[in-house]
Amino acid sequence: MPESLLAPWPWYVTGPLIGLIVPLLLLFGGKVFGISSNLRHLCAAVPAPSSWKPDFLRYDWRHAGLWNLVFVLGVGLGGFLAVTLFGTPAAAASISEATRADLSALGIQDFTGLIPAELFSWAALATPAGLLAIVAGGFLVGLGARWAGGCTSGHAISGLANLQLPSLVAVLGFFAGGLLVTHAVLPLLLPVLLGANP
């Protein structure tokens, strides 16, 4: 296999490739790219009597979202193959020293995986920090995506490519929220929850 396929690709190659998916999907498939809508499709696909489901979930999910569910399955499969067959075992070591120092100051010490085990693991679910990161964070991400009518991929990739003003507002909100949490909320909460010295 060519070495160029095994090495990480630069942003100026992968970014345009991802961006090209949107017009190609619209032109040739008549579909709008997005990921978070798959939760609705999954809930609609639950084999339960239609009368048990709310109106929000009573639709032909196969026609509306089967292609998207297959796409997400492909993303997961591609990620698995990339890590197990083509990945570099030292991927986690690619975190910059400055980022390691910032995370260490917040109480995160385990850099052996792709995500901090202190926050994202089964064992972490029983800790205040894990509950905050996994349960509260996951709930807020889901609520925000539903409230905004889409997630970062739907608004930032598809919506902006279609010159949608609501998508621009949503993307600005996503980034503002991310900056606020990264620079104001987590530096206050994580050292306390992880028992580190702020």
mmCIF file of C-alpha atoms in Angstrom:
data_model
loop_
_atom_site.group_PDB
_atom_site.id
_atom_site.type_symbol
_atom_site.label_atom_id
_atom_site.label_comp_id
_atom_site.label_asym_id
_atom_site.label_seq_id
_atom_site.Cartn_x
_atom_site.Cartn_y
_atom_site.Cartn_z
ATOM 1 C CA MET A 1 0.000 0.000 0.000
ATOM 2 C CA PRO A 2 1.348 3.487 -0.817
ATOM 3 C CA GLU A 3 2.934 5.237 2.147
ATOM 4 C CA SER A 4 0.850 8.347 1.430
ATOM 5 C CA LEU A 5 -2.306 6.420 2.366
ATOM 6 C CA LEU A 6 -0.848 5.338 5.713
ATOM 7 C CA ALA A 7 0.339 8.775 6.850
ATOM 8 C CA PRO A 8 -1.967 11.525 8.151
ATOM 9 C CA TRP A 9 -3.119 13.839 5.389
ATOM 10 C CA PRO A 10 -2.791 17.611 5.809
ATOM 11 C CA TRP A 11 -5.845 19.729 6.468
ATOM 12 C CA TYR A 12 -5.664 21.429 3.055
ATOM 13 C CA VAL A 13 -6.238 18.051 1.424
ATOM 14 C CA THR A 14 -8.783 16.480 3.770
ATOM 15 C CA GLY A 15 -10.784 19.675 4.307
ATOM 16 C CA PRO A 16 -11.612 20.220 0.616
ATOM 17 C CA LEU A 17 -12.294 16.504 0.177
ATOM 18 C CA ILE A 18 -14.828 16.598 2.995
ATOM 19 C CA GLY A 19 -16.273 19.804 1.562
ATOM 20 C CA LEU A 20 -16.687 18.204 -1.858
ATOM 21 C CA ILE A 21 -18.946 15.548 -0.365
ATOM 22 C CA VAL A 22 -21.687 18.122 0.184
ATOM 23 C CA PRO A 23 -22.213 19.303 -3.431
ATOM 24 C CA LEU A 24 -21.664 15.788 -4.793
ATOM 25 C CA LEU A 25 -24.256 14.391 -2.414
ATOM 26 C CA LEU A 26 -26.706 17.116 -3.377
ATOM 27 C CA LEU A 27 -26.045 16.908 -7.123
ATOM 28 C CA PHE A 28 -26.026 13.155 -7.513
ATOM 29 C CA GLY A 29 -28.069 11.950 -4.574
ATOM 30 C CA GLY A 30 -30.378 14.824 -3.689
ATOM 31 C CA LYS A 31 -29.341 14.368 -0.042
ATOM 32 C CA VAL A 32 -28.230 16.823 2.620
ATOM 33 C CA PHE A 33 -25.194 15.750 4.603
ATOM 34 C CA GLY A 34 -25.541 15.547 8.402
ATOM 35 C CA ILE A 35 -24.810 13.162 11.246
ATOM 36 C CA SER A 36 -26.978 14.018 14.252
ATOM 37 C CA SER A 37 -30.236 13.260 12.428
ATOM 38 C CA ASN A 38 -29.242 9.600 12.620
ATOM 39 C CA LEU A 39 -30.336 9.482 16.245
ATOM 40 C CA ARG A 40 -33.861 10.249 15.070
ATOM 41 C CA HIS A 41 -33.601 7.607 12.349
ATOM 42 C CA LEU A 42 -32.364 5.041 14.883
ATOM 43 C CA CYS A 43 -35.236 5.817 17.248
ATOM 44 C CA ALA A 44 -37.736 5.639 14.375
ATOM 45 C CA ALA A 45 -36.290 2.273 13.336
ATOM 46 C CA VAL A 46 -36.991 0.690 16.731
ATOM 47 C CA PRO A 47 -39.410 -2.167 16.029
ATOM 48 C CA ALA A 48 -42.291 -0.961 18.162
ATOM 49 C CA PRO A 49 -45.943 -0.405 17.266
ATOM 50 C CA SER A 50 -46.414 2.930 15.541
ATOM 51 C CA SER A 51 -49.011 3.953 18.117
ATOM 52 C CA TRP A 52 -46.322 3.794 20.816
ATOM 53 C CA LYS A 53 -44.104 6.278 19.012
ATOM 54 C CA PRO A 54 -44.501 10.057 19.099
ATOM 55 C CA ASP A 55 -45.401 11.828 15.864
ATOM 56 C CA PHE A 56 -41.770 12.946 15.569
ATOM 57 C CA LEU A 57 -40.727 9.326 14.983
ATOM 58 C CA ARG A 58 -43.571 8.224 12.692
ATOM 59 C CA TYR A 59 -42.069 8.476 9.215
ATOM 60 C CA ASP A 60 -40.449 6.263 6.602
ATOM 61 C CA TRP A 61 -36.959 6.155 8.131
ATOM 62 C CA ARG A 62 -35.733 3.761 5.428
ATOM 63 C CA HIS A 63 -36.495 6.264 2.684
ATOM 64 C CA ALA A 64 -35.384 9.314 4.667
ATOM 65 C CA GLY A 65 -32.362 8.050 6.533
ATOM 66 C CA LEU A 66 -31.167 4.566 5.646
ATOM 67 C CA TRP A 67 -28.416 5.984 3.409
ATOM 68 C CA ASN A 68 -27.278 8.196 6.292
ATOM 69 C CA LEU A 69 -27.237 5.304 8.740
ATOM 70 C CA VAL A 70 -25.109 3.327 6.284
ATOM 71 C CA PHE A 71 -22.809 6.353 5.958
ATOM 72 C CA VAL A 72 -22.341 6.523 9.750
ATOM 73 C CA LEU A 73 -21.707 2.773 9.853
ATOM 74 C CA GLY A 74 -19.055 3.322 7.185
ATOM 75 C CA VAL A 75 -17.466 6.098 9.234
ATOM 76 C CA GLY A 76 -17.222 3.778 12.223
ATOM 77 C CA LEU A 77 -15.910 0.907 10.124
ATOM 78 C CA GLY A 78 -13.406 3.185 8.430
ATOM 79 C CA GLY A 79 -12.191 4.473 11.767
ATOM 80 C CA PHE A 80 -11.826 0.936 13.082
ATOM 81 C CA LEU A 81 -9.839 -0.163 10.026
ATOM 82 C CA ALA A 82 -7.718 2.984 10.157
ATOM 83 C CA VAL A 83 -6.735 2.282 13.747
ATOM 84 C CA THR A 84 -6.371 -1.496 13.638
ATOM 85 C CA LEU A 85 -4.896 -2.031 10.162
ATOM 86 C CA PHE A 86 -3.404 1.236 9.008
ATOM 87 C CA GLY A 87 -2.946 3.260 12.186
ATOM 88 C CA THR A 88 0.187 4.255 13.977
ATOM 89 C CA PRO A 89 0.348 2.942 17.551
ATOM 90 C CA ALA A 90 1.913 6.197 18.681
ATOM 91 C CA ALA A 91 -1.015 8.311 17.516
ATOM 92 C CA ALA A 92 -1.734 9.497 21.042
ATOM 93 C CA ALA A 93 1.860 10.660 21.322
ATOM 94 C CA SER A 94 1.151 13.232 18.623
ATOM 95 C CA ILE A 95 -0.445 15.526 21.194
ATOM 96 C CA SER A 96 1.717 18.607 21.470
ATOM 97 C CA GLU A 97 3.679 19.253 24.634
ATOM 98 C CA ALA A 98 1.798 22.516 25.180
ATOM 99 C CA THR A 99 -1.528 20.684 25.075
ATOM 100 C CA ARG A 100 -0.187 18.000 27.431
ATOM 101 C CA ALA A 101 0.902 20.686 29.853
ATOM 102 C CA ASP A 102 -2.501 22.386 29.699
ATOM 103 C CA LEU A 103 -4.341 19.092 30.233
ATOM 104 C CA SER A 104 -1.979 18.087 33.054
ATOM 105 C CA ALA A 105 -2.741 21.360 34.802
ATOM 106 C CA LEU A 106 -6.423 20.372 34.694
ATOM 107 C CA GLY A 107 -5.659 17.018 36.329
ATOM 108 C CA ILE A 108 -5.484 14.782 33.254
ATOM 109 C CA GLN A 109 -2.453 12.501 33.401
ATOM 110 C CA ASP A 110 -3.231 9.520 31.157
ATOM 111 C CA PHE A 111 -2.218 10.199 27.534
ATOM 112 C CA THR A 112 -2.006 6.583 26.410
ATOM 113 C CA GLY A 113 -5.196 6.616 24.354
ATOM 114 C CA LEU A 114 -6.915 8.932 21.934
ATOM 115 C CA ILE A 115 -9.101 10.392 24.681
ATOM 116 C CA PRO A 116 -8.388 10.934 28.396
ATOM 117 C CA ALA A 117 -9.342 7.812 30.338
ATOM 118 C CA GLU A 118 -9.948 9.973 33.416
ATOM 119 C CA LEU A 119 -13.005 11.387 31.638
ATOM 120 C CA PHE A 120 -14.057 8.909 28.952
ATOM 121 C CA SER A 121 -14.130 5.323 30.205
ATOM 122 C CA TRP A 122 -16.515 2.947 31.957
ATOM 123 C CA ALA A 123 -14.640 3.499 35.213
ATOM 124 C CA ALA A 124 -14.950 7.266 34.798
ATOM 125 C CA LEU A 125 -18.740 6.997 34.735
ATOM 126 C CA ALA A 126 -18.640 6.444 38.487
ATOM 127 C CA THR A 127 -16.718 9.690 39.073
ATOM 128 C CA PRO A 128 -18.013 13.284 39.148
ATOM 129 C CA ALA A 129 -15.652 14.249 36.303
ATOM 130 C CA GLY A 130 -16.807 11.327 34.155
ATOM 131 C CA LEU A 131 -20.460 12.079 34.829
ATOM 132 C CA LEU A 132 -19.860 15.686 33.831
ATOM 133 C CA ALA A 133 -17.982 14.811 30.655
ATOM 134 C CA ILE A 134 -19.992 11.823 29.442
ATOM 135 C CA VAL A 135 -23.518 12.235 30.785
ATOM 136 C CA ALA A 136 -23.934 15.997 31.135
ATOM 137 C CA GLY A 137 -21.749 16.767 28.130
ATOM 138 C CA GLY A 138 -23.457 14.192 25.962
ATOM 139 C CA PHE A 139 -26.891 15.429 26.979
ATOM 140 C CA LEU A 140 -25.993 19.042 26.201
ATOM 141 C CA VAL A 141 -24.476 18.112 22.838
ATOM 142 C CA GLY A 142 -27.613 16.168 21.895
ATOM 143 C CA LEU A 143 -29.944 18.886 23.141
ATOM 144 C CA GLY A 144 -27.982 21.580 21.334
ATOM 145 C CA ALA A 145 -27.897 19.648 18.072
ATOM 146 C CA ARG A 146 -31.637 18.994 18.228
ATOM 147 C CA TRP A 147 -32.421 22.584 19.232
ATOM 148 C CA ALA A 148 -30.233 23.995 16.454
ATOM 149 C CA GLY A 149 -31.736 21.611 13.909
ATOM 150 C CA GLY A 150 -28.414 19.910 13.256
ATOM 151 C CA CYS A 151 -24.898 19.361 14.511
ATOM 152 C CA THR A 152 -21.556 20.774 13.464
ATOM 153 C CA SER A 153 -21.361 18.601 10.368
ATOM 154 C CA GLY A 154 -24.859 19.496 9.223
ATOM 155 C CA HIS A 155 -24.552 23.224 9.780
ATOM 156 C CA ALA A 156 -20.820 23.818 9.263
ATOM 157 C CA ILE A 157 -20.391 21.609 6.223
ATOM 158 C CA SER A 158 -23.803 21.412 4.577
ATOM 159 C CA GLY A 159 -25.480 24.573 5.834
ATOM 160 C CA LEU A 160 -22.606 26.942 5.166
ATOM 161 C CA ALA A 161 -22.013 25.361 1.763
ATOM 162 C CA ASN A 162 -25.654 26.172 0.964
ATOM 163 C CA LEU A 163 -25.184 29.758 2.254
ATOM 164 C CA GLN A 164 -27.775 29.286 5.005
ATOM 165 C CA LEU A 165 -27.838 32.142 7.530
ATOM 166 C CA PRO A 166 -29.258 29.929 10.350
ATOM 167 C CA SER A 167 -26.298 27.597 9.847
ATOM 168 C CA LEU A 168 -23.884 30.499 10.205
ATOM 169 C CA VAL A 169 -25.590 31.502 13.461
ATOM 170 C CA ALA A 170 -25.479 27.892 14.690
ATOM 171 C CA VAL A 171 -21.782 27.498 13.802
ATOM 172 C CA LEU A 172 -20.908 30.747 15.574
ATOM 173 C CA GLY A 173 -22.810 29.439 18.595
ATOM 174 C CA PHE A 174 -20.964 26.107 18.469
ATOM 175 C CA PHE A 175 -17.587 27.816 18.409
ATOM 176 C CA ALA A 176 -18.511 30.361 21.067
ATOM 177 C CA GLY A 177 -19.779 27.585 23.332
ATOM 178 C CA GLY A 178 -16.651 25.512 22.728
ATOM 179 C CA LEU A 179 -14.357 28.431 23.518
ATOM 180 C CA LEU A 180 -16.349 29.315 26.636
ATOM 181 C CA VAL A 181 -16.231 25.760 27.974
ATOM 182 C CA THR A 182 -12.566 25.241 27.036
ATOM 183 C CA HIS A 183 -11.238 28.471 28.481
ATOM 184 C CA ALA A 184 -13.675 29.285 31.302
ATOM 185 C CA VAL A 185 -15.756 26.308 32.472
ATOM 186 C CA LEU A 186 -13.366 23.340 32.344
ATOM 187 C CA PRO A 187 -10.422 25.159 33.992
ATOM 188 C CA LEU A 188 -12.726 25.835 36.939
ATOM 189 C CA LEU A 189 -14.444 22.460 37.177
ATOM 190 C CA LEU A 190 -11.946 19.783 36.145
ATOM 191 C CA PRO A 191 -9.202 20.477 38.712
ATOM 192 C CA VAL A 192 -11.804 20.260 41.462
ATOM 193 C CA LEU A 193 -13.508 17.152 40.082
ATOM 194 C CA LEU A 194 -10.230 15.356 39.302
ATOM 195 C CA GLY A 195 -8.594 16.361 42.542
ATOM 196 C CA ALA A 196 -5.775 18.326 40.889
ATOM 197 C CA ASN A 197 -4.222 21.461 42.271
ATOM 198 C CA PRO A 198 -5.552 24.398 40.210
#
